Amino acid sequence: MVEHLYLHIPFCAKVCPYCSFYVHGGGVGKQERFVEALVREIQAAKVTWNLKTIFIGGGTPSMLSAPLFSRIAEALPALGGVGEFTLEVNPATVTDKKVEAWKKGGVTRISLGVQSFRDPELKLLGRQHSSNQACQTYHELRDYGFKNLNIDLIFGLPDQNADHWRETLEIATSLLPNHLSAYQLTYEEDTPFFEKVSTGAIVPNEFQRQEMFEITEEILNRVDLQRYEISNFALLGNESKHNQAYWSGKNYLGFGPSAVSTIDSSRWTNFPDTEAYIQSMMSLGVPQREREEITAEIFWKERVMLGLRTREGVAKTLFNSLPEHLITLEKLVEEGHLQERGDSWVLTAQGQLVADSIAQSFF
Ligand code: SF4
């Protein structure tokens, strides 16, 4: 029984210099062939569906024309009545026809990739929209009846100070979204930003990180957006069910190039090559994949790493049979990084600042 489905759309009008996802350009002809291949992969899945969430991400899924989006939506398995169907949308790509197709196709939640409400920062990030355009798109989506809207933001940009970040957050919260994701900029290998850091052309902004982290919580809490994962805030009941499924170790299927699937102890990743994906789907009816076994150790590490990032924390039972971690747990509590809450271990505000290194201390 599969409850969660992800589709990867690899096209972007222009690849942003900090992006490490599998993405590339591609005209209408390529998109049409890709959509046919994707539909084949959806239809070829020999599983029993009990779909609770669908997430179409990328890349820029909103680049697809209305007919191409509808072709995918019509091929999807039925989503349960209270299901969540998220579409990632780039503000520079929205048209009336597309919005109509998204609504008709069953999209219930839109994640708007705004990243910043300051134009110089959008330029630095290589984005194609302006702050005004992002606000306008947000209002259009609301007016069209999309009630469940997420705004994606990035902080810790080069030369960004706490006041700049505050300005972006103030504009974001004035729009009253019911979900907001605030990610710290990271410099991933094989990206132009990473190379610029290596040559000294960009200096990573660690200076006001703690202040920005605290400002985020302060400003978002004013409009009742509560942190439920280190980078994610929502009104109560508006948390992303799809992402919560990943974080809690549920099974899911992923279709499209580079998409990952996990069913029990098996994980497989479609090769990140769109042309090879199309060829393989059309000739063999199955994509090329790389397989991996999720051993008990990998499963445990993932539960600790992802669980610590969430409001619910990590169940104490995860440590019950592993007494060797008791000393680490005690030390983290003494340092003020970890606390007990009911049957779980959760990070303190101080611990959230160094979540990844805390998880590493158990490995
Ligand atoms: S729009 Fe998003 S997915 Fe596309 S290149 Fe930029 S950051 Fe990456």
mmCIF file of C-alpha atoms and ligand atoms in Angstrom:
data_model
loop_
_atom_site.group_PDB
_atom_site.id
_atom_site.type_symbol
_atom_site.label_atom_id
_atom_site.label_comp_id
_atom_site.label_asym_id
_atom_site.label_seq_id
_atom_site.Cartn_x
_atom_site.Cartn_y
_atom_site.Cartn_z
ATOM 1 C CA MET A 1 0.000 0.000 0.000
ATOM 2 C CA VAL A 2 1.693 3.250 -1.111
ATOM 3 C CA GLU A 3 0.467 6.506 0.428
ATOM 4 C CA HIS A 4 2.998 9.080 -0.795
ATOM 5 C CA LEU A 5 4.081 9.966 -4.314
ATOM 6 C CA TYR A 6 6.702 12.405 -5.607
ATOM 7 C CA LEU A 7 7.161 13.462 -9.240
ATOM 8 C CA HIS A 8 10.348 15.190 -10.374
ATOM 9 C CA ILE A 9 10.094 17.712 -13.228
ATOM 10 C CA PRO A 10 13.700 18.519 -14.181
ATOM 11 C CA PHE A 11 13.191 21.669 -16.269
ATOM 12 C CA CYS A 12 14.129 25.211 -15.256
ATOM 13 C CA ALA A 13 14.144 28.310 -17.451
ATOM 14 C CA LYS A 14 17.562 29.186 -16.034
ATOM 15 C CA VAL A 15 19.613 27.207 -13.543
ATOM 16 C CA CYS A 16 20.229 29.200 -10.349
ATOM 17 C CA PRO A 17 23.919 29.393 -9.316
ATOM 18 C CA TYR A 18 23.321 27.804 -5.876
ATOM 19 C CA CYS A 19 21.095 24.925 -7.019
ATOM 20 C CA SER A 20 22.295 21.345 -6.648
ATOM 21 C CA PHE A 21 19.107 19.550 -7.745
ATOM 22 C CA TYR A 22 19.013 17.591 -10.959
ATOM 23 C CA VAL A 23 17.702 20.318 -13.311
ATOM 24 C CA HIS A 24 18.341 21.672 -16.780
ATOM 25 C CA GLY A 25 16.749 23.731 -19.550
ATOM 26 C CA GLY A 26 14.588 22.168 -22.230
ATOM 27 C CA GLY A 27 12.095 23.357 -24.821
ATOM 28 C CA VAL A 28 8.497 22.321 -25.407
ATOM 29 C CA GLY A 29 9.440 19.330 -27.592
ATOM 30 C CA LYS A 30 11.576 17.799 -24.877
ATOM 31 C CA GLN A 31 8.955 18.534 -22.224
ATOM 32 C CA GLU A 32 6.295 16.722 -24.276
ATOM 33 C CA ARG A 33 8.456 13.612 -24.640
ATOM 34 C CA PHE A 34 9.354 13.769 -20.960
ATOM 35 C CA VAL A 35 5.698 13.984 -19.881
ATOM 36 C CA GLU A 36 4.838 10.920 -21.988
ATOM 37 C CA ALA A 37 7.692 9.022 -20.310
ATOM 38 C CA LEU A 38 6.550 10.159 -16.868
ATOM 39 C CA VAL A 39 2.971 9.101 -17.566
ATOM 40 C CA ARG A 40 4.305 5.671 -18.559
ATOM 41 C CA GLU A 41 6.184 5.384 -15.289
ATOM 42 C CA ILE A 42 3.058 6.308 -13.313
ATOM 43 C CA GLN A 43 0.942 3.805 -15.232
ATOM 44 C CA ALA A 44 3.541 1.043 -14.988
ATOM 45 C CA ALA A 45 3.649 1.111 -11.165
ATOM 46 C CA LYS A 46 2.433 -2.252 -9.919
ATOM 47 C CA VAL A 47 1.415 -1.191 -6.441
ATOM 48 C CA THR A 48 -1.765 -0.801 -4.481
ATOM 49 C CA TRP A 49 -2.340 2.913 -3.999
ATOM 50 C CA ASN A 50 -3.922 4.497 -0.970
ATOM 51 C CA LEU A 51 -2.664 7.969 -1.808
ATOM 52 C CA LYS A 52 -2.593 10.562 0.932
ATOM 53 C CA THR A 53 -0.052 12.985 -0.546
ATOM 54 C CA ILE A 54 1.305 13.898 -3.974
ATOM 55 C CA PHE A 55 4.179 16.342 -4.399
ATOM 56 C CA ILE A 56 5.259 17.612 -7.809
ATOM 57 C CA GLY A 57 8.640 19.254 -7.435
ATOM 58 C CA GLY A 58 11.732 19.932 -9.438
ATOM 59 C CA GLY A 59 13.026 21.818 -11.159
ATOM 60 C CA THR A 60 10.162 24.074 -12.091
ATOM 61 C CA PRO A 61 6.950 22.061 -12.523
ATOM 62 C CA SER A 62 5.070 25.307 -13.193
ATOM 63 C CA MET A 63 7.062 25.647 -16.445
ATOM 64 C CA LEU A 64 4.913 22.915 -17.971
ATOM 65 C CA SER A 65 2.087 24.205 -20.138
ATOM 66 C CA ALA A 66 -1.507 23.705 -18.979
ATOM 67 C CA PRO A 67 -2.111 20.734 -21.363
ATOM 68 C CA LEU A 68 1.110 19.007 -20.253
ATOM 69 C CA PHE A 69 0.259 19.462 -16.580
ATOM 70 C CA SER A 70 -3.251 18.097 -17.211
ATOM 71 C CA ARG A 71 -1.809 15.079 -19.022
ATOM 72 C CA ILE A 72 0.134 14.212 -15.845
ATOM 73 C CA ALA A 73 -2.757 14.991 -13.487
ATOM 74 C CA GLU A 74 -5.099 12.707 -15.431
ATOM 75 C CA ALA A 75 -2.622 9.825 -15.147
ATOM 76 C CA LEU A 76 -2.250 10.106 -11.377
ATOM 77 C CA PRO A 77 -3.830 7.535 -9.087
ATOM 78 C CA ALA A 78 -6.785 8.832 -7.064
ATOM 79 C CA LEU A 79 -5.937 10.897 -4.019
ATOM 80 C CA GLY A 80 -7.960 10.304 -0.852
ATOM 81 C CA GLY A 81 -10.606 12.867 0.159
ATOM 82 C CA VAL A 82 -8.469 14.818 2.632
ATOM 83 C CA GLY A 83 -5.343 14.267 0.575
ATOM 84 C CA GLU A 84 -2.647 16.870 0.017
ATOM 85 C CA PHE A 85 -1.477 17.598 -3.540
ATOM 86 C CA THR A 86 1.420 20.069 -3.602
ATOM 87 C CA LEU A 87 2.809 21.785 -6.677
ATOM 88 C CA GLU A 88 6.037 23.787 -6.647
ATOM 89 C CA VAL A 89 5.521 27.058 -8.469
ATOM 90 C CA ASN A 90 8.016 29.649 -9.640
ATOM 91 C CA PRO A 91 6.435 33.138 -9.575
ATOM 92 C CA ALA A 92 7.830 33.970 -13.044
ATOM 93 C CA THR A 93 5.896 31.167 -14.739
ATOM 94 C CA VAL A 94 2.254 31.609 -13.724
ATOM 95 C CA THR A 95 -0.543 32.164 -16.267
ATOM 96 C CA ASP A 96 -4.352 32.009 -15.927
ATOM 97 C CA LYS A 97 -4.537 28.879 -18.073
ATOM 98 C CA LYS A 98 -1.988 27.070 -15.934
ATOM 99 C CA VAL A 99 -3.680 28.064 -12.684
ATOM 100 C CA GLU A 100 -6.981 26.733 -14.058
ATOM 101 C CA ALA A 101 -5.302 23.448 -15.015
ATOM 102 C CA TRP A 102 -3.726 23.116 -11.546
ATOM 103 C CA LYS A 103 -7.071 23.665 -9.865
ATOM 104 C CA LYS A 104 -8.874 21.280 -12.188
ATOM 105 C CA GLY A 105 -6.081 18.717 -11.816
ATOM 106 C CA GLY A 106 -6.628 18.539 -8.044
ATOM 107 C CA VAL A 107 -3.742 20.628 -6.662
ATOM 108 C CA THR A 108 -4.607 21.577 -3.068
ATOM 109 C CA ARG A 109 -1.369 23.224 -1.971
ATOM 110 C CA ILE A 110 1.091 25.515 -3.712
ATOM 111 C CA SER A 111 4.678 26.016 -2.680
ATOM 112 C CA LEU A 112 5.837 29.337 -4.090
ATOM 113 C CA GLY A 113 9.598 29.640 -4.615
ATOM 114 C CA VAL A 114 10.054 33.293 -3.650
ATOM 115 C CA GLN A 115 13.464 33.017 -1.864
ATOM 116 C CA SER A 116 13.656 36.746 -1.033
ATOM 117 C CA PHE A 117 11.499 39.855 -1.151
ATOM 118 C CA ARG A 118 14.512 42.067 -1.898
ATOM 119 C CA ASP A 119 15.313 42.574 -5.574
ATOM 120 C CA PRO A 120 19.139 42.792 -5.201
ATOM 121 C CA GLU A 121 19.082 39.408 -3.430
ATOM 122 C CA LEU A 122 16.841 37.888 -6.120
ATOM 123 C CA LYS A 123 19.339 39.099 -8.713
ATOM 124 C CA LEU A 124 22.254 37.583 -6.790
ATOM 125 C CA LEU A 125 20.364 34.266 -6.604
ATOM 126 C CA GLY A 126 19.787 34.327 -10.361
ATOM 127 C CA ARG A 127 16.016 34.365 -9.959
ATOM 128 C CA GLN A 128 13.828 35.644 -12.758
ATOM 129 C CA HIS A 129 11.073 37.274 -10.727
ATOM 130 C CA SER A 130 10.961 40.511 -8.737
ATOM 131 C CA SER A 131 9.623 40.985 -5.235
ATOM 132 C CA ASN A 132 6.530 42.725 -6.641
ATOM 133 C CA GLN A 133 5.893 39.902 -9.065
ATOM 134 C CA ALA A 134 6.099 37.365 -6.228
ATOM 135 C CA CYS A 135 3.502 39.331 -4.193
ATOM 136 C CA GLN A 136 1.252 39.660 -7.214
ATOM 137 C CA THR A 137 1.469 35.938 -7.990
ATOM 138 C CA TYR A 138 0.700 35.109 -4.374
ATOM 139 C CA HIS A 139 -2.481 37.249 -4.484
ATOM 140 C CA GLU A 140 -3.546 35.760 -7.822
ATOM 141 C CA LEU A 141 -3.237 32.239 -6.431
ATOM 142 C CA ARG A 142 -5.236 33.212 -3.343
ATOM 143 C CA ASP A 143 -7.891 34.900 -5.486
ATOM 144 C CA TYR A 144 -8.103 31.768 -7.570
ATOM 145 C CA GLY A 145 -9.018 29.803 -4.469
ATOM 146 C CA PHE A 146 -5.722 28.265 -3.376
ATOM 147 C CA LYS A 147 -6.001 28.550 0.391
ATOM 148 C CA ASN A 148 -3.033 26.379 1.298
ATOM 149 C CA LEU A 149 0.061 28.358 0.294
ATOM 150 C CA ASN A 150 3.686 27.937 1.264
ATOM 151 C CA ILE A 151 6.364 30.586 0.721
ATOM 152 C CA ASP A 152 9.932 29.325 0.295
ATOM 153 C CA LEU A 153 12.692 31.677 1.476
ATOM 154 C CA ILE A 154 16.494 31.492 1.791
ATOM 155 C CA PHE A 155 18.595 33.307 4.373
ATOM 156 C CA GLY A 156 22.296 33.724 5.100
ATOM 157 C CA LEU A 157 22.990 35.158 1.637
ATOM 158 C CA PRO A 158 26.336 36.872 0.995
ATOM 159 C CA ASP A 159 26.153 40.479 2.238
ATOM 160 C CA GLN A 160 22.696 39.922 3.742
ATOM 161 C CA ASN A 161 22.366 41.358 7.236
ATOM 162 C CA ALA A 162 19.726 40.772 9.892
ATOM 163 C CA ASP A 163 17.747 43.857 8.818
ATOM 164 C CA HIS A 164 17.602 42.644 5.219
ATOM 165 C CA TRP A 165 16.298 39.277 6.392
ATOM 166 C CA ARG A 166 13.800 41.008 8.670
ATOM 167 C CA GLU A 167 12.512 43.000 5.689
ATOM 168 C CA THR A 168 11.902 39.820 3.671
ATOM 169 C CA LEU A 169 10.152 38.151 6.614
ATOM 170 C CA GLU A 170 7.960 41.213 7.259
ATOM 171 C CA ILE A 171 6.747 41.217 3.655
ATOM 172 C CA ALA A 172 6.231 37.444 3.698
ATOM 173 C CA THR A 173 4.163 37.554 6.870
ATOM 174 C CA SER A 174 2.091 40.500 5.597
ATOM 175 C CA LEU A 175 0.797 38.039 2.976
ATOM 176 C CA LEU A 176 -0.435 35.702 5.750
ATOM 177 C CA PRO A 177 0.705 32.373 4.271
ATOM 178 C CA ASN A 178 -0.276 29.270 6.197
ATOM 179 C CA HIS A 179 3.167 27.710 5.709
ATOM 180 C CA LEU A 180 6.651 29.125 5.306
ATOM 181 C CA SER A 181 9.972 27.379 4.705
ATOM 182 C CA ALA A 182 13.160 29.262 5.599
ATOM 183 C CA TYR A 183 16.328 27.509 4.460
ATOM 184 C CA GLN A 184 19.834 28.620 5.164
ATOM 185 C CA LEU A 185 21.897 29.009 1.986
ATOM 186 C CA THR A 186 24.358 26.157 1.635
ATOM 187 C CA TYR A 187 27.187 25.935 -0.850
ATOM 188 C CA GLU A 188 26.906 22.570 -2.585
ATOM 189 C CA GLU A 189 29.700 21.079 -4.667
ATOM 190 C CA ASP A 190 29.493 21.490 -8.428
ATOM 191 C CA THR A 191 27.538 24.725 -8.236
ATOM 192 C CA PRO A 192 28.810 28.138 -9.416
ATOM 193 C CA PHE A 193 28.361 29.481 -5.857
ATOM 194 C CA PHE A 194 30.601 26.731 -4.466
ATOM 195 C CA GLU A 195 33.322 27.640 -6.965
ATOM 196 C CA LYS A 196 33.013 31.305 -6.019
ATOM 197 C CA VAL A 197 33.476 30.423 -2.364
ATOM 198 C CA SER A 198 36.566 28.367 -3.270
ATOM 199 C CA THR A 199 38.112 31.311 -5.117
ATOM 200 C CA GLY A 200 37.115 33.823 -2.451
ATOM 201 C CA ALA A 201 34.703 35.676 -4.772
ATOM 202 C CA ILE A 202 31.915 34.885 -2.269
ATOM 203 C CA VAL A 203 32.389 34.924 1.482
ATOM 204 C CA PRO A 204 29.849 32.687 3.294
ATOM 205 C CA ASN A 205 27.701 34.674 5.679
ATOM 206 C CA GLU A 206 28.039 33.028 9.090
ATOM 207 C CA PHE A 207 28.190 36.335 10.903
ATOM 208 C CA GLN A 208 24.559 36.884 11.901
ATOM 209 C CA ARG A 209 23.311 33.335 11.541
ATOM 210 C CA GLN A 210 22.068 32.973 15.110
ATOM 211 C CA GLU A 211 20.382 36.364 14.991
ATOM 212 C CA MET A 212 18.655 35.526 11.705
ATOM 213 C CA PHE A 213 17.536 32.182 13.115
ATOM 214 C CA GLU A 214 15.997 33.935 16.134
ATOM 215 C CA ILE A 215 14.426 36.731 14.064
ATOM 216 C CA THR A 216 12.754 34.097 11.897
ATOM 217 C CA GLU A 217 11.027 32.524 14.880
ATOM 218 C CA GLU A 218 10.094 35.896 16.404
ATOM 219 C CA ILE A 219 8.503 37.348 13.240
ATOM 220 C CA LEU A 220 6.784 34.163 12.110
ATOM 221 C CA ASN A 221 5.318 33.486 15.548
ATOM 222 C CA ARG A 222 3.593 36.873 15.404
ATOM 223 C CA VAL A 223 1.309 35.496 12.678
ATOM 224 C CA ASP A 224 1.006 32.084 14.374
ATOM 225 C CA LEU A 225 3.446 30.292 12.089
ATOM 226 C CA GLN A 226 5.075 27.793 14.449
ATOM 227 C CA ARG A 227 8.314 25.946 13.827
ATOM 228 C CA TYR A 228 7.581 22.239 13.396
ATOM 229 C CA GLU A 229 10.854 21.363 11.677
ATOM 230 C CA ILE A 230 14.067 23.352 11.747
ATOM 231 C CA SER A 231 13.379 25.017 8.385
ATOM 232 C CA ASN A 232 9.584 24.782 8.322
ATOM 233 C CA PHE A 233 6.818 26.808 9.972
ATOM 234 C CA ALA A 234 3.048 26.390 9.728
ATOM 235 C CA LEU A 235 -0.240 27.369 11.236
ATOM 236 C CA LEU A 236 -1.375 24.508 13.431
ATOM 237 C CA GLY A 237 -2.838 21.792 11.197
ATOM 238 C CA ASN A 238 -1.216 23.201 8.031
ATOM 239 C CA GLU A 239 2.053 21.265 8.259
ATOM 240 C CA SER A 240 3.209 19.587 5.029
ATOM 241 C CA LYS A 241 1.905 16.030 5.308
ATOM 242 C CA HIS A 242 4.150 14.935 2.467
ATOM 243 C CA ASN A 243 7.359 16.118 4.130
ATOM 244 C CA GLN A 244 6.228 14.748 7.489
ATOM 245 C CA ALA A 245 5.921 11.348 5.792
ATOM 246 C CA TYR A 246 9.582 11.542 4.714
ATOM 247 C CA TRP A 247 10.749 12.694 8.128
ATOM 248 C CA SER A 248 8.907 9.919 9.936
ATOM 249 C CA GLY A 249 10.241 7.145 7.690
ATOM 250 C CA LYS A 250 7.093 6.265 5.712
ATOM 251 C CA ASN A 251 7.227 4.454 2.379
ATOM 252 C CA TYR A 252 6.993 6.562 -0.777
ATOM 253 C CA LEU A 253 7.438 6.271 -4.524
ATOM 254 C CA GLY A 254 9.279 8.845 -6.660
ATOM 255 C CA PHE A 255 8.955 9.089 -10.450
ATOM 256 C CA GLY A 256 11.046 11.036 -12.950
ATOM 257 C CA PRO A 257 14.828 11.394 -13.361
ATOM 258 C CA SER A 258 16.720 11.514 -10.041
ATOM 259 C CA ALA A 259 13.561 10.673 -8.055
ATOM 260 C CA VAL A 260 14.047 8.427 -5.030
ATOM 261 C CA SER A 261 11.666 5.703 -3.794
ATOM 262 C CA THR A 262 11.726 3.873 -0.487
ATOM 263 C CA ILE A 263 9.655 0.815 0.293
ATOM 264 C CA ASP A 264 10.548 -0.864 3.596
ATOM 265 C CA SER A 265 14.239 -1.765 3.405
ATOM 266 C CA SER A 266 14.606 -1.079 -0.332
ATOM 267 C CA ARG A 267 15.540 2.259 -1.799
ATOM 268 C CA TRP A 268 16.112 3.040 -5.448
ATOM 269 C CA THR A 269 17.000 6.197 -7.344
ATOM 270 C CA ASN A 270 16.163 6.836 -10.978
ATOM 271 C CA PHE A 271 19.270 7.860 -12.946
ATOM 272 C CA PRO A 272 19.584 11.633 -13.133
ATOM 273 C CA ASP A 273 19.548 11.845 -16.919
ATOM 274 C CA THR A 274 16.364 13.055 -18.605
ATOM 275 C CA GLU A 275 17.219 11.851 -22.108
ATOM 276 C CA ALA A 276 18.201 8.402 -20.836
ATOM 277 C CA TYR A 277 15.006 8.368 -18.729
ATOM 278 C CA ILE A 278 12.831 9.114 -21.773
ATOM 279 C CA GLN A 279 14.610 6.511 -23.916
ATOM 280 C CA SER A 280 14.427 3.871 -21.221
ATOM 281 C CA MET A 281 10.746 4.463 -20.433
ATOM 282 C CA MET A 282 9.809 4.411 -24.127
ATOM 283 C CA SER A 283 11.825 1.324 -25.071
ATOM 284 C CA LEU A 284 11.832 -0.795 -21.902
ATOM 285 C CA GLY A 285 8.916 0.672 -19.914
ATOM 286 C CA VAL A 286 11.129 1.070 -16.867
ATOM 287 C CA PRO A 287 13.786 3.671 -15.964
ATOM 288 C CA GLN A 288 17.398 2.861 -15.160
ATOM 289 C CA ARG A 289 17.814 2.798 -11.406
ATOM 290 C CA GLU A 290 20.383 2.450 -8.704
ATOM 291 C CA ARG A 291 19.371 0.299 -5.746
ATOM 292 C CA GLU A 292 20.377 0.467 -2.114
ATOM 293 C CA GLU A 293 19.412 -1.587 0.910
ATOM 294 C CA ILE A 294 18.280 0.314 3.977
ATOM 295 C CA THR A 295 19.967 -1.639 6.717
ATOM 296 C CA ALA A 296 18.780 -1.386 10.325
ATOM 297 C CA GLU A 297 21.745 0.923 10.992
ATOM 298 C CA ILE A 298 20.924 3.284 8.102
ATOM 299 C CA PHE A 299 17.259 3.296 9.171
ATOM 300 C CA TRP A 300 18.219 4.183 12.758
ATOM 301 C CA LYS A 301 20.562 6.983 11.664
ATOM 302 C CA GLU A 302 17.931 8.491 9.404
ATOM 303 C CA ARG A 303 15.327 8.396 12.164
ATOM 304 C CA VAL A 304 17.720 10.198 14.543
ATOM 305 C CA MET A 305 18.908 12.755 11.985
ATOM 306 C CA LEU A 306 15.478 13.645 10.614
ATOM 307 C CA GLY A 307 13.600 13.225 13.905
ATOM 308 C CA LEU A 308 15.870 15.610 15.774
ATOM 309 C CA ARG A 309 14.989 18.324 13.283
ATOM 310 C CA THR A 310 11.276 18.039 14.071
ATOM 311 C CA ARG A 311 9.089 19.451 16.847
ATOM 312 C CA GLU A 312 8.195 15.880 17.873
ATOM 313 C CA GLY A 313 11.860 14.933 18.264
ATOM 314 C CA VAL A 314 13.130 11.365 18.525
ATOM 315 C CA ALA A 315 11.290 8.647 20.427
ATOM 316 C CA LYS A 316 13.246 7.530 23.501
ATOM 317 C CA THR A 317 12.571 3.939 22.486
ATOM 318 C CA LEU A 318 15.001 4.400 19.590
ATOM 319 C CA PHE A 319 17.814 4.455 22.146
ATOM 320 C CA ASN A 320 16.476 1.732 24.457
ATOM 321 C CA SER A 321 18.593 -1.078 23.093
ATOM 322 C CA LEU A 322 21.656 1.129 22.579
ATOM 323 C CA PRO A 323 23.065 1.956 26.050
ATOM 324 C CA GLU A 324 26.289 3.242 24.465
ATOM 325 C CA HIS A 325 24.417 6.458 23.604
ATOM 326 C CA LEU A 326 23.393 7.245 27.190
ATOM 327 C CA ILE A 327 26.565 9.231 27.872
ATOM 328 C CA THR A 328 26.067 11.291 24.686
ATOM 329 C CA LEU A 329 22.439 11.983 25.644
ATOM 330 C CA GLU A 330 23.458 13.110 29.145
ATOM 331 C CA LYS A 331 26.213 15.331 27.768
ATOM 332 C CA LEU A 332 23.853 16.996 25.263
ATOM 333 C CA VAL A 333 21.330 17.673 28.034
ATOM 334 C CA GLU A 334 24.053 19.180 30.257
ATOM 335 C CA GLU A 335 25.223 21.405 27.395
ATOM 336 C CA GLY A 336 21.646 22.668 26.927
ATOM 337 C CA HIS A 337 21.277 21.211 23.428
ATOM 338 C CA LEU A 338 18.725 18.496 24.190
ATOM 339 C CA GLN A 339 15.749 18.063 26.492
ATOM 340 C CA GLU A 340 13.225 15.397 27.403
ATOM 341 C CA ARG A 341 9.619 15.947 26.431
ATOM 342 C CA GLY A 342 7.280 13.102 27.327
ATOM 343 C CA ASP A 343 8.522 9.998 25.535
ATOM 344 C CA SER A 344 10.860 11.907 23.222
ATOM 345 C CA TRP A 345 14.182 13.708 23.023
ATOM 346 C CA VAL A 346 13.849 17.139 21.432
ATOM 347 C CA LEU A 347 16.382 19.817 20.569
ATOM 348 C CA THR A 348 16.410 23.037 22.580
ATOM 349 C CA ALA A 349 16.528 26.384 20.722
ATOM 350 C CA GLN A 350 20.306 26.318 21.187
ATOM 351 C CA GLY A 351 20.462 22.742 19.879
ATOM 352 C CA GLN A 352 18.499 23.637 16.750
ATOM 353 C CA LEU A 353 21.357 25.897 15.680
ATOM 354 C CA VAL A 354 23.702 22.911 15.495
ATOM 355 C CA ALA A 355 21.226 20.131 14.723
ATOM 356 C CA ASP A 356 23.359 18.306 12.183
ATOM 357 C CA SER A 357 26.421 18.127 14.401
ATOM 358 C CA ILE A 358 24.252 16.891 17.291
ATOM 359 C CA ALA A 359 22.933 14.069 15.112
ATOM 360 C CA GLN A 360 26.531 13.282 14.097
ATOM 361 C CA SER A 361 27.522 12.872 17.748
ATOM 362 C CA PHE A 362 25.482 9.638 17.825
ATOM 363 C CA PHE A 363 27.116 8.140 14.708
HETATM 364 S S1 SF4 B 1 14.371 27.425 -9.953
HETATM 365 FE FE1 SF4 B 1 14.669 26.074 -8.177
HETATM 366 S S2 SF4 B 1 15.072 24.063 -9.040
HETATM 367 FE FE2 SF4 B 1 15.345 25.551 -10.723
HETATM 368 S S3 SF4 B 1 17.523 26.009 -10.699
HETATM 369 FE FE3 SF4 B 1 16.544 27.555 -9.410
HETATM 370 S S4 SF4 B 1 16.646 26.693 -7.323
HETATM 371 FE FE4 SF4 B 1 17.062 25.018 -8.755
#
